[in-house]
Short mmCIF file of C-alpha atoms and ligand atoms in Angstrom, two decimals:
data_model
loop_
_atom_site.label_atom_id
_atom_site.label_comp_id
_atom_site.label_asym_id
_atom_site.label_seq_id
_atom_site.Cartn_x
_atom_site.Cartn_y
_atom_site.Cartn_z
CA MET D 13 129.90 81.36 93.67
CA ARG D 14 130.43 78.94 90.83
CA VAL D 15 127.77 78.79 88.11
CA VAL D 16 127.54 75.29 86.68
CA THR D 17 125.50 74.44 83.59
CA GLY D 18 126.88 70.99 82.70
CA ILE D 19 125.52 67.87 84.38
CA PRO D 20 128.92 66.07 84.30
CA GLU D 21 130.60 69.10 85.91
CA MET D 22 127.97 69.22 88.68
CA LYS D 23 128.37 65.48 89.31
CA ALA D 24 132.15 65.78 89.47
CA LEU D 25 131.93 68.64 91.97
CA ALA D 26 129.45 66.74 94.16
CA GLY D 27 131.77 63.72 93.99
CA GLU D 28 134.72 65.83 95.19
CA TRP D 29 132.71 67.18 98.11
CA LYS D 30 131.52 63.68 99.03
CA ALA D 31 135.10 62.39 98.96
CA ALA D 32 136.18 65.27 101.20
CA GLY D 33 133.32 64.47 103.62
CA ARG D 34 131.55 67.83 103.11
CA THR D 35 127.80 67.78 103.75
CA ILE D 36 125.82 69.02 100.75
CA GLY D 37 122.63 71.08 101.12
CA PHE D 38 120.42 71.48 98.08
CA VAL D 39 117.65 73.95 97.23
CA PRO D 40 115.84 73.15 93.95
CA THR D 41 113.95 76.14 92.49
CA MET D 42 112.48 77.47 89.28
CA GLY D 43 114.14 80.85 89.89
CA TYR D 44 112.71 84.37 89.99
CA LEU D 45 113.80 84.23 93.59
CA HIS D 46 112.05 85.82 96.54
CA GLU D 47 112.40 85.67 100.32
CA GLY D 48 110.63 82.28 100.42
CA HIS D 49 113.41 80.74 98.33
CA LEU D 50 116.06 82.59 100.33
CA SER D 51 114.73 81.17 103.60
CA LEU D 52 115.57 77.72 102.21
CA VAL D 53 119.03 78.88 101.11
CA ARG D 54 119.72 80.27 104.59
CA ALA D 55 118.52 77.04 106.24
CA SER D 56 120.88 75.08 104.01
CA LYS D 57 123.82 77.39 104.72
CA GLU D 58 123.18 76.98 108.44
CA ARG D 59 123.08 73.16 108.35
CA CYS D 60 125.41 72.15 105.54
CA GLU D 61 129.01 72.75 104.54
CA ALA D 62 128.25 73.30 100.85
CA THR D 63 125.04 74.72 99.38
CA VAL D 64 123.83 74.13 95.83
CA VAL D 65 120.82 76.02 94.44
CA SER D 66 119.36 74.89 91.14
CA ILE D 67 117.30 77.05 88.80
CA PHE D 68 115.40 75.03 86.24
CA VAL D 69 111.96 75.84 84.87
CA ASN D 70 110.95 72.23 84.41
CA PRO D 71 108.83 71.74 81.28
CA ALA D 72 107.70 68.30 82.50
CA GLN D 73 105.66 69.77 85.35
CA PHE D 74 103.65 72.23 83.22
CA GLY D 75 100.48 71.21 81.38
CA PRO D 76 100.06 72.16 77.70
CA SER D 77 97.81 75.13 78.52
CA GLU D 78 99.83 76.31 81.53
CA ASP D 79 102.33 79.14 81.92
CA PHE D 80 105.66 77.46 81.02
CA GLN D 81 106.47 80.03 78.30
CA ARG D 82 105.60 83.10 80.32
CA TYR D 83 106.87 81.84 83.70
CA PRO D 84 108.98 84.77 85.05
CA ARG D 85 112.74 84.41 84.61
CA ASP D 86 115.63 86.68 85.65
CA LEU D 87 118.83 84.68 85.85
CA ALA D 88 121.15 87.71 86.16
CA LYS D 89 119.27 89.05 89.19
CA ASP D 90 118.90 85.59 90.78
CA SER D 91 122.60 84.93 90.30
CA ALA D 92 123.56 88.22 92.00
CA THR D 93 121.16 87.45 94.88
CA LEU D 94 122.62 83.98 95.44
CA GLU D 95 126.15 85.33 95.25
CA ARG D 96 125.25 87.75 98.07
CA GLU D 97 123.78 84.87 100.09
CA GLY D 98 127.10 83.04 99.89
CA VAL D 99 125.84 80.05 97.90
CA ASP D 100 128.63 77.74 96.70
CA VAL D 101 127.13 76.59 93.42
CA LEU D 102 124.29 77.80 91.23
CA PHE D 103 123.33 74.89 89.00
CA VAL D 104 121.45 75.88 85.83
CA PRO D 105 121.13 72.85 83.58
CA ALA D 106 119.86 73.17 80.01
CA ALA D 107 116.50 71.56 79.23
CA GLU D 108 118.06 69.57 76.33
CA ALA D 109 120.59 68.06 78.73
CA VAL D 110 117.97 67.18 81.35
CA TYR D 111 115.52 65.72 78.82
CA PRO D 112 117.56 64.76 75.75
CA PRO D 113 115.76 63.47 72.63
CA GLY D 114 114.34 60.02 73.34
CA TYR D 115 113.99 60.63 77.09
CA LYS D 116 111.56 57.98 78.51
CA THR D 117 111.76 57.66 82.30
CA TYR D 118 109.32 59.22 84.77
CA VAL D 119 108.64 58.81 88.48
CA GLU D 120 105.07 58.47 89.71
CA VAL D 121 104.01 58.68 93.34
CA ARG D 122 100.67 56.95 93.05
CA ASP D 123 97.55 58.37 94.73
CA LEU D 124 99.36 61.37 96.20
CA GLN D 125 99.97 62.71 92.68
CA ASP D 126 96.28 62.45 91.72
CA ARG D 127 94.69 64.38 94.59
CA LEU D 128 94.15 68.12 95.14
CA CYS D 129 96.44 70.03 92.72
CA GLY D 130 96.94 66.79 90.79
CA ARG D 131 93.27 66.86 89.73
CA THR D 132 93.57 70.30 88.14
CA ARG D 133 97.15 69.75 86.96
CA PRO D 134 97.37 66.16 85.69
CA GLY D 135 101.00 65.11 85.23
CA HIS D 136 102.31 67.94 87.42
CA PHE D 137 103.60 65.80 90.29
CA ARG D 138 105.01 63.20 87.89
CA GLY D 139 107.06 66.05 86.43
CA VAL D 140 108.05 67.29 89.87
CA ALA D 141 109.04 63.85 91.23
CA THR D 142 111.03 63.11 88.07
CA ILE D 143 113.06 66.33 88.08
CA VAL D 144 113.67 66.18 91.83
CA LEU D 145 114.98 62.61 91.64
CA LYS D 146 117.18 63.52 88.66
CA LEU D 147 118.57 66.56 90.48
CA PHE D 148 119.18 64.46 93.62
CA ASN D 149 121.18 61.99 91.51
CA ILE D 150 123.27 64.80 90.04
CA VAL D 151 123.81 66.91 93.20
CA ARG D 152 123.81 64.02 95.73
CA PRO D 153 122.61 66.17 98.65
CA ASP D 154 122.66 65.09 102.29
CA VAL D 155 119.76 67.46 102.99
CA ALA D 156 117.31 68.95 100.48
CA PHE D 157 115.22 71.97 101.46
CA PHE D 158 111.61 72.50 100.40
CA GLY D 159 108.96 75.06 101.35
CA ALA D 160 105.79 74.20 103.27
CA LYS D 161 104.05 76.59 100.85
CA ASP D 162 103.89 73.67 98.36
CA ALA D 163 102.51 71.19 100.88
CA GLN D 164 101.47 68.50 98.40
CA GLN D 165 104.88 68.72 96.77
CA THR D 166 106.71 68.17 100.07
CA VAL D 167 104.50 65.20 100.99
CA THR D 168 105.08 63.71 97.53
CA ILE D 169 108.87 64.17 97.69
CA GLU D 170 109.04 62.76 101.23
CA LYS D 171 107.09 59.70 100.06
CA MET D 172 109.31 59.25 97.02
CA ALA D 173 112.42 59.49 99.20
CA ARG D 174 111.09 56.81 101.57
CA ASP D 175 109.75 54.51 98.85
CA LEU D 176 112.95 54.67 96.77
CA ASP D 177 115.33 54.43 99.77
CA LEU D 178 116.99 57.73 98.91
CA ASP D 179 119.88 58.79 101.15
CA VAL D 180 118.63 62.33 101.53
CA GLU D 181 116.89 64.12 104.36
CA ILE D 182 113.95 66.22 103.25
CA ALA D 183 113.82 69.42 105.33
CA VAL D 184 110.61 71.43 105.18
CA CYS D 185 110.77 75.17 105.96
CA PRO D 186 107.83 77.44 106.95
CA VAL D 187 105.80 79.51 104.47
CA VAL D 188 107.23 83.01 104.02
CA ARG D 189 104.52 85.67 103.56
CA GLU D 190 104.18 89.27 102.42
CA PRO D 191 103.31 91.70 105.25
CA ASP D 192 99.58 91.40 104.41
CA GLY D 193 99.64 87.60 104.62
CA LEU D 194 99.89 86.62 100.92
CA ALA D 195 102.27 83.66 100.57
CA MET D 196 105.27 84.69 98.49
CA SER D 197 105.30 83.14 95.02
CA SER D 198 107.09 83.87 91.75
CA ARG D 199 103.62 83.90 90.18
CA ASN D 200 102.47 86.88 92.29
CA VAL D 201 103.98 89.15 89.58
CA TYR D 202 101.13 88.09 87.28
CA LEU D 203 98.63 89.89 89.53
CA SER D 204 97.26 93.33 88.59
CA PRO D 205 96.96 95.78 91.55
CA ASP D 206 93.27 94.83 92.00
CA GLU D 207 94.09 91.13 91.82
CA ARG D 208 96.97 91.59 94.25
CA ALA D 209 94.54 93.10 96.76
CA ALA D 210 92.02 90.30 96.13
CA ALA D 211 94.72 87.64 96.63
CA ARG D 212 94.72 88.39 100.34
CA VAL D 213 91.55 86.31 100.50
CA LEU D 214 93.59 83.07 100.59
CA SER D 215 95.48 83.80 103.80
CA LYS D 216 92.45 85.59 105.26
CA SER D 217 90.27 82.51 104.82
CA LEU D 218 92.97 80.29 106.37
CA ALA D 219 93.30 82.66 109.33
CA GLU D 220 89.55 82.32 109.85
CA ALA D 221 89.85 78.51 109.69
CA GLU D 222 92.61 78.68 112.29
CA ARG D 223 90.40 80.82 114.53
CA LEU D 224 87.49 78.36 114.26
CA ILE D 225 89.74 75.42 115.10
CA ARG D 226 91.32 77.29 117.99
CA GLU D 227 87.83 77.94 119.36
CA GLY D 228 87.08 74.23 119.27
CA GLU D 229 85.47 73.54 115.88
CA ARG D 230 86.38 69.98 114.85
CA ASP D 231 83.91 69.37 112.01
CA ALA D 232 86.08 69.53 108.88
CA SER D 233 83.14 70.23 106.56
CA ARG D 234 82.09 73.25 108.66
CA VAL D 235 85.64 74.65 108.62
CA ALA D 236 85.91 74.04 104.84
CA ALA D 237 82.49 75.65 104.27
CA ARG D 238 83.60 78.80 106.11
CA VAL D 239 86.78 78.98 104.00
CA LYS D 240 84.74 78.55 100.80
CA ASP D 241 82.28 81.27 101.90
CA ILE D 242 85.10 83.74 102.39
CA ILE D 243 86.58 82.93 98.95
CA ALA D 244 83.11 83.24 97.38
CA GLY D 245 82.83 86.72 98.90
CA GLU D 246 85.77 87.97 96.81
CA PRO D 247 84.54 88.83 93.28
CA LEU D 248 87.96 88.36 91.61
CA ALA D 249 88.49 84.93 93.19
CA ARG D 250 87.32 81.56 91.88
CA LEU D 251 87.81 78.48 94.06
CA ASP D 252 89.64 75.48 92.61
CA TYR D 253 89.52 73.50 95.86
CA ALA D 254 89.53 73.86 99.63
CA GLU D 255 90.11 70.57 101.44
CA ILE D 256 91.07 69.36 104.87
CA VAL D 257 93.28 66.30 104.79
CA GLU D 258 95.53 64.15 106.95
CA ALA D 259 99.02 65.69 106.67
CA GLY D 260 100.94 62.50 105.81
CA THR D 261 98.59 60.81 103.35
CA LEU D 262 96.55 63.77 102.05
CA GLU D 263 93.40 61.69 102.65
CA PRO D 264 90.32 63.80 103.41
CA VAL D 265 89.30 63.87 107.07
CA ALA D 266 85.86 64.35 108.63
CA GLU D 267 87.28 65.74 111.87
CA VAL D 268 90.11 68.17 112.49
CA ARG D 269 92.18 66.02 114.85
CA GLY D 270 95.84 65.02 114.94
CA ASP D 271 98.01 66.40 112.16
CA THR D 272 95.93 67.95 109.37
CA LEU D 273 96.42 70.34 106.48
CA ILE D 274 93.88 72.80 105.16
CA LEU D 275 94.78 73.19 101.50
CA LEU D 276 93.57 75.85 99.14
CA ALA D 277 93.89 76.58 95.42
CA VAL D 278 92.20 79.70 94.09
CA TYR D 279 92.20 81.46 90.75
CA ILE D 280 92.64 85.22 91.07
CA GLY D 281 91.80 86.31 87.54
CA ARG D 282 93.86 83.92 85.39
CA THR D 283 96.47 83.28 88.06
CA ARG D 284 96.17 80.14 90.14
CA LEU D 285 97.50 80.56 93.68
CA ILE D 286 97.88 77.99 96.46
CA ASP D 287 98.19 78.29 100.21
CA ASN D 288 97.77 76.05 103.23
CA LEU D 289 97.58 75.89 106.98
CA ARG D 290 98.96 73.06 109.09
CA ALA D 291 96.67 72.36 112.06
CA ARG D 292 98.07 70.12 114.76
CA VAL D 293 95.32 69.42 117.26
CA GLU D 294 96.42 67.63 120.41
CA GLU D 295 94.24 64.75 121.50
CA ILE D 296 93.35 65.02 125.17
CA SER D 297 93.51 61.49 126.49
CA SER D 298 91.84 60.55 129.72
CA CYS D 299 93.20 57.81 131.94
P1 AMP Y 317 109.59 77.19 93.04
O1 AMP Y 317 110.69 78.06 92.52
O2 AMP Y 317 108.26 77.86 93.06
O3 AMP Y 317 109.59 75.82 92.41
O4 AMP Y 317 109.93 76.94 94.57
C1 AMP Y 317 111.16 76.40 94.97
C2 AMP Y 317 111.11 76.07 96.44
O5 AMP Y 317 110.81 77.24 97.19
C3 AMP Y 317 110.00 75.06 96.77
O6 AMP Y 317 110.48 74.16 97.75
C4 AMP Y 317 108.91 75.93 97.33
O7 AMP Y 317 108.05 75.27 98.23
C5 AMP Y 317 109.73 76.99 98.04
N1 AMP Y 317 108.91 78.19 98.23
C6 AMP Y 317 108.24 78.89 97.28
N2 AMP Y 317 107.53 79.90 97.84
C7 AMP Y 317 107.77 79.83 99.18
C8 AMP Y 317 107.31 80.59 100.30
N3 AMP Y 317 106.49 81.61 100.17
N4 AMP Y 317 107.75 80.21 101.53
C9 AMP Y 317 108.59 79.16 101.69
N5 AMP Y 317 109.05 78.41 100.66
C10 AMP Y 317 108.64 78.73 99.43
#
């Protein structure tokens, strides 16, 4: 595995691969890798001839009172893990190279960026869209792999790719969970043992939503109310939001029909966790 820190070097390498007709798969991450990240790496290795993983804790997507400074980092361990996975290039750009003094350009995906997590984290999706577009321009992937865990992020990136005519396929991979259901996240290390136990409430409440929908409940407010009740029953949990939205636009829905997402953000102590459930409900049409 080659470790690349320079942007010009990464561009040159991508250019060589393009010229040789090799398909490039790309997995952008903030590091502190877990099985969720590795599922994306494996999907890329399966589909593409060269795989690039980036590790960059992107200051532009953290608010001033968020956890940028204490975000977990372990480059040596991540690098060894990616080497074992057979990744071709680990790209680790320096923040000063990505955002040099006088940097001025940002990408906004209007409306999508303001909903849900965007309300609690203003500027977050602007930071995400900007870094992802920059990384796409440097790595020039044919396919970029994202996790369904960050549902609003994938919808935002897909929209940006369509709106800006990007020549990249956005591949979305399923949420990888711990055995008890908690969605894997680099931030799970923040949780104390009690908080870790309490964090199960996210996936538990989504499983209950899934059960209700399976049994025929179509009233989105009733499903959301049940999810909120379950979160409220966990003393260490504080709800940020629980919403049911149309999967492509993230617009709230009154009925659970077609392709919907049930999205959840919950504080467990000081740690904010997200999770979601995709509910595809077939319409039964009569003729
Ligand atoms: P992050 O390092 O948190 O920015 O995540 C990098 C990529 O890994 C994003 O596309 C995430 O959606 C994806 N990812 C993070 N956690 C999981 C998970 N539990 N399952 C699947 N993908 C994930």
